[in-house]
Amino acid sequence: MKYSAQVKPISFLKAKAAEVLLDLAERREPMVITQNGEAKAVLQDIASYEQTQDTLALLKLLTLGNRDIEAGRTRPVRAVIARLKAKASRD
């Protein structure tokens, strides 16, 4: 995705905030806001933001899982199932 088409100065955001928000929700593409010609912020619709956060959380879980595997902090699935069955039969 190229962001060059979605680069706008802060004055554009100030003048057309409501229009910008509608456009963000419709296009689901982030917008780069510049100040004095320098990129300062990125705006995105809430659905895209939530999706990004969910993706980051999943990637973090995968990373933690990979670290556990590398550190040998895993158990065979059969052992886990046997333990769960034993626990369930005691309850």
PDB file of C-alpha atoms in Angstrom:
ATOM      1  CA  MET A   1       0.000   0.000   0.000  1.00  0.00           C
ATOM      2  CA  LYS A   2       1.387   3.384  -0.976  1.00  0.00           C
ATOM      3  CA  TYR A   3       0.723   6.163   1.463  1.00  0.00           C
ATOM      4  CA  SER A   4       1.829   8.951  -0.856  1.00  0.00           C
ATOM      5  CA  ALA A   5      -1.747   9.573  -2.005  1.00  0.00           C
ATOM      6  CA  GLN A   6      -2.877   9.830   1.587  1.00  0.00           C
ATOM      7  CA  VAL A   7      -0.418  12.493   2.781  1.00  0.00           C
ATOM      8  CA  LYS A   8      -2.126  15.695   3.864  1.00  0.00           C
ATOM      9  CA  PRO A   9      -0.993  18.802   5.746  1.00  0.00           C
ATOM     10  CA  ILE A  10      -2.403  19.469   9.184  1.00  0.00           C
ATOM     11  CA  SER A  11      -4.271  22.481   7.767  1.00  0.00           C
ATOM     12  CA  PHE A  12      -6.275  20.075   5.573  1.00  0.00           C
ATOM     13  CA  LEU A  13      -7.215  18.053   8.656  1.00  0.00           C
ATOM     14  CA  LYS A  14      -8.220  21.190  10.547  1.00  0.00           C
ATOM     15  CA  ALA A  15     -10.382  22.441   7.692  1.00  0.00           C
ATOM     16  CA  LYS A  16     -12.008  19.130   6.768  1.00  0.00           C
ATOM     17  CA  ALA A  17     -11.963  16.946   9.892  1.00  0.00           C
ATOM     18  CA  ALA A  18     -15.453  15.497   9.418  1.00  0.00           C
ATOM     19  CA  GLU A  19     -14.758  14.709   5.747  1.00  0.00           C
ATOM     20  CA  VAL A  20     -11.427  13.107   6.662  1.00  0.00           C
ATOM     21  CA  LEU A  21     -13.086  10.844   9.231  1.00  0.00           C
ATOM     22  CA  LEU A  22     -15.705   9.706   6.727  1.00  0.00           C
ATOM     23  CA  ASP A  23     -13.018   9.048   4.124  1.00  0.00           C
ATOM     24  CA  LEU A  24     -10.915   7.050   6.591  1.00  0.00           C
ATOM     25  CA  ALA A  25     -13.865   4.840   7.506  1.00  0.00           C
ATOM     26  CA  GLU A  26     -14.849   4.317   3.871  1.00  0.00           C
ATOM     27  CA  ARG A  27     -11.416   3.674   2.365  1.00  0.00           C
ATOM     28  CA  ARG A  28      -9.868   1.959   5.410  1.00  0.00           C
ATOM     29  CA  GLU A  29      -6.481   3.384   4.471  1.00  0.00           C
ATOM     30  CA  PRO A  30      -4.370   5.384   6.891  1.00  0.00           C
ATOM     31  CA  MET A  31      -3.635   9.040   6.299  1.00  0.00           C
ATOM     32  CA  VAL A  32      -0.267  10.642   7.027  1.00  0.00           C
ATOM     33  CA  ILE A  33      -0.527  14.131   8.497  1.00  0.00           C
ATOM     34  CA  THR A  34       2.355  16.526   7.947  1.00  0.00           C
ATOM     35  CA  GLN A  35       3.379  19.642   9.802  1.00  0.00           C
ATOM     36  CA  ASN A  36       5.835  22.035   8.167  1.00  0.00           C
ATOM     37  CA  GLY A  37       6.362  19.434   5.428  1.00  0.00           C
ATOM     38  CA  GLU A  38       7.381  16.692   7.850  1.00  0.00           C
ATOM     39  CA  ALA A  39       5.310  13.584   8.625  1.00  0.00           C
ATOM     40  CA  LYS A  40       4.043  13.902  12.203  1.00  0.00           C
ATOM     41  CA  ALA A  41       1.088  11.525  12.640  1.00  0.00           C
ATOM     42  CA  VAL A  42      -0.890   8.729  11.068  1.00  0.00           C
ATOM     43  CA  LEU A  43      -4.689   8.639  11.261  1.00  0.00           C
ATOM     44  CA  GLN A  44      -6.707   5.509  10.669  1.00  0.00           C
ATOM     45  CA  ASP A  45     -10.284   4.399  11.174  1.00  0.00           C
ATOM     46  CA  ILE A  46     -11.134   2.567  14.376  1.00  0.00           C
ATOM     47  CA  ALA A  47     -11.907  -0.768  12.683  1.00  0.00           C
ATOM     48  CA  SER A  48      -8.470  -0.828  11.051  1.00  0.00           C
ATOM     49  CA  TYR A  49      -6.839   0.169  14.323  1.00  0.00           C
ATOM     50  CA  GLU A  50      -8.591  -2.638  16.207  1.00  0.00           C
ATOM     51  CA  GLN A  51      -7.611  -5.130  13.505  1.00  0.00           C
ATOM     52  CA  THR A  52      -3.990  -3.980  13.759  1.00  0.00           C
ATOM     53  CA  GLN A  53      -4.049  -4.361  17.544  1.00  0.00           C
ATOM     54  CA  ASP A  54      -5.544  -7.872  17.253  1.00  0.00           C
ATOM     55  CA  THR A  55      -2.839  -8.825  14.747  1.00  0.00           C
ATOM     56  CA  LEU A  56      -0.105  -7.492  17.020  1.00  0.00           C
ATOM     57  CA  ALA A  57      -1.532  -9.425  19.988  1.00  0.00           C
ATOM     58  CA  LEU A  58      -1.566 -12.630  17.933  1.00  0.00           C
ATOM     59  CA  LEU A  59       2.002 -12.062  16.782  1.00  0.00           C
ATOM     60  CA  LYS A  60       3.052 -11.513  20.389  1.00  0.00           C
ATOM     61  CA  LEU A  61       1.428 -14.805  21.410  1.00  0.00           C
ATOM     62  CA  LEU A  62       3.205 -16.602  18.579  1.00  0.00           C
ATOM     63  CA  THR A  63       6.519 -15.078  19.627  1.00  0.00           C
ATOM     64  CA  LEU A  64       5.996 -16.131  23.235  1.00  0.00           C
ATOM     65  CA  GLY A  65       5.081 -19.641  22.077  1.00  0.00           C
ATOM     66  CA  ASN A  66       8.207 -19.858  19.956  1.00  0.00           C
ATOM     67  CA  ARG A  67      10.308 -18.750  22.926  1.00  0.00           C
ATOM     68  CA  ASP A  68       8.726 -21.476  25.065  1.00  0.00           C
ATOM     69  CA  ILE A  69       9.531 -24.067  22.388  1.00  0.00           C
ATOM     70  CA  GLU A  70      13.126 -22.872  22.111  1.00  0.00           C
ATOM     71  CA  ALA A  71      13.510 -22.938  25.917  1.00  0.00           C
ATOM     72  CA  GLY A  72      12.052 -26.444  26.168  1.00  0.00           C
ATOM     73  CA  ARG A  73       9.010 -25.290  28.143  1.00  0.00           C
ATOM     74  CA  THR A  74       6.595 -27.582  26.329  1.00  0.00           C
ATOM     75  CA  ARG A  75       4.830 -30.862  27.053  1.00  0.00           C
ATOM     76  CA  PRO A  76       3.602 -33.560  24.704  1.00  0.00           C
ATOM     77  CA  VAL A  77      -0.091 -33.153  23.881  1.00  0.00           C
ATOM     78  CA  ARG A  78      -0.841 -36.693  25.083  1.00  0.00           C
ATOM     79  CA  ALA A  79       0.522 -35.870  28.536  1.00  0.00           C
ATOM     80  CA  VAL A  80      -1.580 -32.713  28.728  1.00  0.00           C
ATOM     81  CA  ILE A  81      -4.746 -34.554  27.659  1.00  0.00           C
ATOM     82  CA  ALA A  82      -4.109 -37.330  30.177  1.00  0.00           C
ATOM     83  CA  ARG A  83      -3.630 -34.759  32.934  1.00  0.00           C
ATOM     84  CA  LEU A  84      -6.843 -32.950  31.994  1.00  0.00           C
ATOM     85  CA  LYS A  85      -8.814 -36.197  31.884  1.00  0.00           C
ATOM     86  CA  ALA A  86      -7.461 -37.224  35.277  1.00  0.00           C
ATOM     87  CA  LYS A  87      -8.390 -33.855  36.729  1.00  0.00           C
ATOM     88  CA  ALA A  88     -11.889 -34.016  35.246  1.00  0.00           C
ATOM     89  CA  SER A  89     -12.514 -37.467  36.661  1.00  0.00           C
ATOM     90  CA  ARG A  90     -11.575 -36.232  40.156  1.00  0.00           C
ATOM     91  CA  ASP A  91     -14.033 -33.322  40.019  1.00  0.00           C
TER      92      ASP A  91
END
